[in-house]
Amino acid sequence: MTTTFRVAAASLSAASLVLAGCSSSDTDDATGRADGAITGEITVFAAASLKATFTELGAQFEAAHPGTTVTFTFAGSSDLVTQLSQGAPGDVFASADTANMTKAVDAGLIAGEPTNFATNTLTIVTPPDNPAGITSFADLATPGAKVVVCAPQVPCGSATAKLESATGVDITPVSEESAVTDVLGKVTAGEADAGLVYVTDASGAGDSVETVPFAESTQAVNTYPVAVLEESRNASAARAFEELLTGPEGRAVLENAGFAAP
């Protein structure tokens, strides 16, 4: 009897281990949950122009999904693709243009299809006193005007080049920055007479700059796509963050910041 009981108990114990192993393997990813709940950490690589909105949306996401943590890496989209290509771990990539997202897709970094979630256009910003008297896009080519733009490989720099080509205006910048936030920083620090930034960055800067809209800006509209990364260690949470961006809550935050619909 005793021997029989011990064998049965051992069998039950082994079965329990097998079942436990099956339960663990049924979890979707690094969340460690098999019930579909969203938890765990995700790292989002996002264009510098998304910093304010994504920080707000990250807080909303964590509040809606207790037990989650969202960490951001903000930089120029081309720099982010380089980091991801070199093995930087992440779960979500949001680019300020489709060109850099295409690079990520071609490099095998993206899982599934990217989703467009916003658009943005450029505007001119100057210090509050507008020392160079900039009133139009053509004024950016005025001799002696200290103008700062984004580097050509950055989405805002690519958009600047499109505007120059479309208008025939040839800007000679005093510097080309790797992120739109750096352009804004040069202007707010008084190191430049004018800079080309997104309307969302100008809006977020408030009274620290004067904004000079120009009609030609519609000739270079940047579309923002987002995608879950192929090597995501928490794909379910990454997908949930992507859904937040494209849903009504995300749309409201983006529109409030000045982003237009895709």
Short mmCIF file of C-alpha atoms in Angstrom, two decimals:
data_model
loop_
_atom_site.label_atom_id
_atom_site.label_comp_id
_atom_site.label_asym_id
_atom_site.label_seq_id
_atom_site.Cartn_x
_atom_site.Cartn_y
_atom_site.Cartn_z
CA MET A 1 0.00 0.00 0.00
CA THR A 2 2.71 2.41 0.97
CA THR A 3 4.74 1.66 -2.13
CA THR A 4 1.68 2.07 -4.34
CA PHE A 5 0.85 5.41 -2.70
CA ARG A 6 4.36 6.72 -3.25
CA VAL A 7 4.32 5.78 -6.91
CA ALA A 8 0.96 7.45 -7.39
CA ALA A 9 2.14 10.56 -5.59
CA ALA A 10 5.26 10.69 -7.73
CA SER A 11 3.14 10.34 -10.84
CA LEU A 12 0.86 13.14 -9.71
CA SER A 13 3.87 15.33 -8.95
CA ALA A 14 5.36 14.70 -12.38
CA ALA A 15 2.04 15.44 -14.02
CA SER A 16 1.81 18.68 -12.09
CA LEU A 17 5.23 19.72 -13.35
CA VAL A 18 4.23 18.93 -16.91
CA LEU A 19 1.05 20.95 -16.57
CA ALA A 20 2.95 23.82 -15.01
CA GLY A 21 5.43 23.72 -17.85
CA CYS A 22 2.61 23.81 -20.40
CA SER A 23 0.98 26.74 -18.60
CA SER A 24 4.22 28.71 -18.65
CA SER A 25 4.82 28.07 -22.34
CA ASP A 26 1.31 29.27 -23.15
CA THR A 27 2.10 32.80 -22.04
CA ASP A 28 2.25 35.23 -24.95
CA ASP A 29 5.63 36.78 -24.15
CA ALA A 30 7.69 38.33 -21.35
CA THR A 31 4.58 39.50 -19.48
CA GLY A 32 4.53 36.11 -17.77
CA ARG A 33 0.72 36.09 -17.94
CA ALA A 34 -1.42 33.49 -19.68
CA ASP A 35 -4.74 35.29 -19.05
CA GLY A 36 -4.27 38.02 -21.67
CA ALA A 37 -3.63 40.78 -19.14
CA ILE A 38 -1.19 43.51 -20.21
CA THR A 39 1.74 43.86 -17.82
CA GLY A 40 5.52 44.11 -17.78
CA GLU A 41 7.92 46.57 -19.40
CA ILE A 42 8.15 47.96 -22.92
CA THR A 43 10.73 50.23 -24.51
CA VAL A 44 9.50 52.66 -27.16
CA PHE A 45 11.89 54.21 -29.69
CA ALA A 46 10.23 57.42 -30.89
CA ALA A 47 11.06 60.48 -32.98
CA ALA A 48 12.16 63.51 -30.96
CA SER A 49 9.10 65.48 -32.07
CA LEU A 50 6.90 62.96 -30.21
CA LYS A 51 8.49 63.47 -26.79
CA ALA A 52 5.74 65.53 -25.15
CA THR A 53 2.80 63.54 -26.53
CA PHE A 54 4.35 60.12 -25.97
CA THR A 55 5.35 60.99 -22.42
CA GLU A 56 1.70 61.85 -21.74
CA LEU A 57 0.45 58.73 -23.51
CA GLY A 58 2.96 56.59 -21.66
CA ALA A 59 1.50 57.77 -18.35
CA GLN A 60 -2.01 57.00 -19.64
CA PHE A 61 -0.91 53.53 -20.70
CA GLU A 62 0.61 52.73 -17.31
CA ALA A 63 -2.53 53.97 -15.53
CA ALA A 64 -4.78 51.86 -17.77
CA HIS A 65 -2.59 48.77 -17.32
CA PRO A 66 -1.34 48.48 -13.72
CA GLY A 67 1.96 46.65 -13.57
CA THR A 68 3.28 48.07 -16.83
CA THR A 69 6.27 50.37 -17.30
CA VAL A 70 6.94 52.34 -20.47
CA THR A 71 10.49 53.53 -21.14
CA PHE A 72 11.23 55.90 -24.01
CA THR A 73 14.23 56.59 -26.22
CA PHE A 74 13.74 59.85 -28.15
CA ALA A 75 16.03 60.92 -31.00
CA GLY A 76 16.04 61.67 -34.70
CA SER A 77 14.31 58.86 -36.60
CA SER A 78 17.43 58.00 -38.61
CA ASP A 79 19.47 57.72 -35.41
CA LEU A 80 16.85 55.42 -33.92
CA VAL A 81 16.98 53.09 -36.93
CA THR A 82 20.76 52.97 -36.58
CA GLN A 83 20.50 52.08 -32.88
CA LEU A 84 17.94 49.35 -33.55
CA SER A 85 20.00 47.96 -36.44
CA GLN A 86 22.97 47.71 -34.11
CA GLY A 87 21.00 45.59 -31.66
CA ALA A 88 19.46 48.05 -29.22
CA PRO A 89 16.56 46.21 -27.52
CA GLY A 90 13.11 47.68 -27.98
CA ASP A 91 9.44 46.87 -28.42
CA VAL A 92 7.93 49.74 -30.45
CA PHE A 93 9.30 52.09 -33.11
CA ALA A 94 7.54 55.34 -34.07
CA SER A 95 9.13 57.31 -36.90
CA ALA A 96 8.58 60.91 -38.03
CA ASP A 97 8.47 59.77 -41.64
CA THR A 98 7.78 56.72 -43.77
CA ALA A 99 11.30 56.66 -45.25
CA ASN A 100 12.99 55.67 -41.99
CA MET A 101 10.23 53.18 -41.19
CA THR A 102 10.86 51.60 -44.60
CA LYS A 103 14.54 51.29 -43.69
CA ALA A 104 13.53 49.48 -40.50
CA VAL A 105 11.21 47.16 -42.43
CA ASP A 106 13.90 46.39 -45.02
CA ALA A 107 16.35 45.60 -42.20
CA GLY A 108 13.97 43.00 -40.78
CA LEU A 109 13.38 45.00 -37.60
CA ILE A 110 9.59 45.22 -37.86
CA ALA A 111 6.92 42.64 -37.03
CA GLY A 112 3.82 42.94 -39.20
CA GLU A 113 2.76 46.10 -41.02
CA PRO A 114 3.44 49.64 -39.74
CA THR A 115 0.39 51.81 -39.02
CA ASN A 116 0.24 55.53 -39.82
CA PHE A 117 -1.03 57.47 -36.81
CA ALA A 118 -0.32 61.19 -37.42
CA THR A 119 0.97 63.85 -39.81
CA ASN A 120 3.00 67.00 -39.20
CA THR A 121 4.20 70.02 -41.15
CA LEU A 122 6.99 72.55 -40.72
CA THR A 123 6.78 76.11 -39.53
CA ILE A 124 9.31 78.88 -38.87
CA VAL A 125 10.25 79.86 -35.33
CA THR A 126 12.27 82.89 -34.27
CA PRO A 127 13.25 84.40 -30.94
CA PRO A 128 10.36 86.50 -29.51
CA ASP A 129 11.82 89.74 -30.88
CA ASN A 130 12.40 88.23 -34.36
CA PRO A 131 15.78 89.99 -34.78
CA ALA A 132 16.16 89.19 -38.50
CA GLY A 133 12.61 90.27 -39.37
CA ILE A 134 11.65 86.88 -40.82
CA THR A 135 8.10 86.96 -42.20
CA SER A 136 8.15 84.32 -44.97
CA PHE A 137 9.88 81.15 -46.10
CA ALA A 138 11.84 83.17 -48.68
CA ASP A 139 13.23 85.35 -45.88
CA LEU A 140 15.19 82.34 -44.60
CA ALA A 141 17.56 82.87 -47.55
CA THR A 142 18.28 86.48 -46.56
CA PRO A 143 22.07 87.06 -46.48
CA GLY A 144 23.30 87.30 -42.92
CA ALA A 145 20.29 85.60 -41.36
CA LYS A 146 21.38 82.86 -38.95
CA VAL A 147 19.07 79.97 -39.80
CA VAL A 148 19.15 76.49 -38.25
CA VAL A 149 17.58 73.43 -39.88
CA CYS A 150 17.59 69.66 -39.44
CA ALA A 151 20.21 67.55 -41.19
CA PRO A 152 19.04 66.04 -44.52
CA GLN A 153 18.86 62.47 -43.19
CA VAL A 154 16.44 63.52 -40.43
CA PRO A 155 12.72 63.68 -41.39
CA CYS A 156 12.44 67.42 -40.67
CA GLY A 157 15.58 67.96 -42.77
CA SER A 158 14.16 65.92 -45.63
CA ALA A 159 11.00 68.02 -45.48
CA THR A 160 13.10 71.19 -45.54
CA ALA A 161 14.88 69.99 -48.68
CA LYS A 162 11.52 69.28 -50.35
CA LEU A 163 10.35 72.81 -49.58
CA GLU A 164 13.55 74.33 -50.96
CA SER A 165 13.15 72.31 -54.14
CA ALA A 166 9.46 73.18 -54.51
CA THR A 167 9.91 76.91 -53.88
CA GLY A 168 13.33 77.54 -55.37
CA VAL A 169 14.47 79.05 -52.07
CA ASP A 170 18.06 78.10 -51.23
CA ILE A 171 18.72 78.26 -47.48
CA THR A 172 22.30 78.44 -46.24
CA PRO A 173 22.02 77.31 -42.61
CA VAL A 174 24.57 78.06 -39.92
CA SER A 175 24.03 74.54 -38.57
CA GLU A 176 22.20 71.31 -39.36
CA GLU A 177 20.91 69.44 -36.31
CA SER A 178 20.27 65.73 -35.78
CA ALA A 179 16.85 66.29 -34.17
CA VAL A 180 14.11 68.88 -34.49
CA THR A 181 14.31 69.55 -30.75
CA ASP A 182 17.91 70.65 -31.22
CA VAL A 183 16.81 73.19 -33.84
CA LEU A 184 14.25 74.55 -31.41
CA GLY A 185 16.87 74.68 -28.67
CA LYS A 186 19.18 76.81 -30.81
CA VAL A 187 16.41 79.32 -31.41
CA THR A 188 15.18 79.51 -27.81
CA ALA A 189 18.79 79.95 -26.64
CA GLY A 190 19.20 82.94 -28.96
CA GLU A 191 21.87 81.18 -31.04
CA ALA A 192 19.87 81.53 -34.26
CA ASP A 193 17.62 84.10 -35.90
CA ALA A 194 15.24 81.43 -37.16
CA GLY A 195 14.71 77.71 -37.42
CA LEU A 196 12.45 75.26 -39.21
CA VAL A 197 10.58 72.97 -36.80
CA TYR A 198 7.30 71.09 -36.74
CA VAL A 199 4.15 73.01 -35.86
CA THR A 200 3.84 70.75 -32.81
CA ASP A 201 7.26 71.80 -31.50
CA ALA A 202 6.44 75.47 -32.05
CA SER A 203 3.16 75.05 -30.18
CA GLY A 204 4.88 73.33 -27.28
CA ALA A 205 7.47 76.12 -27.04
CA GLY A 206 4.80 78.68 -26.20
CA ASP A 207 5.96 82.26 -25.67
CA SER A 208 9.64 81.34 -25.88
CA VAL A 209 9.43 81.67 -29.67
CA GLU A 210 7.51 83.59 -32.30
CA THR A 211 5.88 81.35 -34.90
CA VAL A 212 5.86 82.40 -38.56
CA PRO A 213 3.49 80.18 -40.57
CA PHE A 214 3.98 79.94 -44.32
CA ALA A 215 1.63 78.58 -46.99
CA GLU A 216 4.34 76.52 -48.72
CA SER A 217 4.53 74.16 -45.72
CA THR A 218 1.71 72.04 -47.15
CA GLN A 219 4.07 70.91 -49.91
CA ALA A 220 6.04 68.77 -47.42
CA VAL A 221 3.78 66.85 -45.06
CA ASN A 222 5.42 64.18 -42.90
CA THR A 223 3.46 61.02 -42.09
CA TYR A 224 4.25 59.25 -38.80
CA PRO A 225 4.09 55.40 -38.75
CA VAL A 226 4.38 53.10 -35.73
CA ALA A 227 5.16 49.38 -35.54
CA VAL A 228 5.95 46.59 -33.09
CA LEU A 229 9.56 45.47 -33.32
CA GLU A 230 10.39 41.94 -34.41
CA GLU A 231 12.58 41.32 -31.36
CA SER A 232 10.05 42.66 -28.85
CA ARG A 233 10.19 40.79 -25.56
CA ASN A 234 6.65 41.92 -24.66
CA ALA A 235 4.69 41.85 -27.89
CA SER A 236 1.23 41.96 -26.30
CA ALA A 237 2.01 45.16 -24.39
CA ALA A 238 3.73 46.62 -27.47
CA ARG A 239 0.62 45.97 -29.55
CA ALA A 240 -1.54 47.54 -26.85
CA PHE A 241 0.59 50.70 -26.91
CA GLU A 242 0.29 50.83 -30.71
CA GLU A 243 -3.49 50.51 -30.37
CA LEU A 244 -3.52 53.39 -27.87
CA LEU A 245 -1.85 55.66 -30.44
CA THR A 246 -4.37 54.85 -33.15
CA GLY A 247 -7.42 54.84 -30.86
CA PRO A 248 -9.55 57.77 -29.67
CA GLU A 249 -7.46 58.49 -26.57
CA GLY A 250 -4.25 58.69 -28.55
CA ARG A 251 -5.88 60.70 -31.31
CA ALA A 252 -7.12 63.27 -28.75
CA VAL A 253 -3.65 63.76 -27.24
CA LEU A 254 -2.01 64.04 -30.65
CA GLU A 255 -4.57 66.52 -31.96
CA ASN A 256 -4.22 68.64 -28.84
CA ALA A 257 -0.49 68.90 -29.55
CA GLY A 258 -1.10 69.99 -33.14
CA PHE A 259 -0.66 66.70 -35.01
CA ALA A 260 -3.09 66.11 -37.87
CA ALA A 261 -4.73 62.81 -38.77
CA PRO A 262 -2.82 60.52 -41.17
#
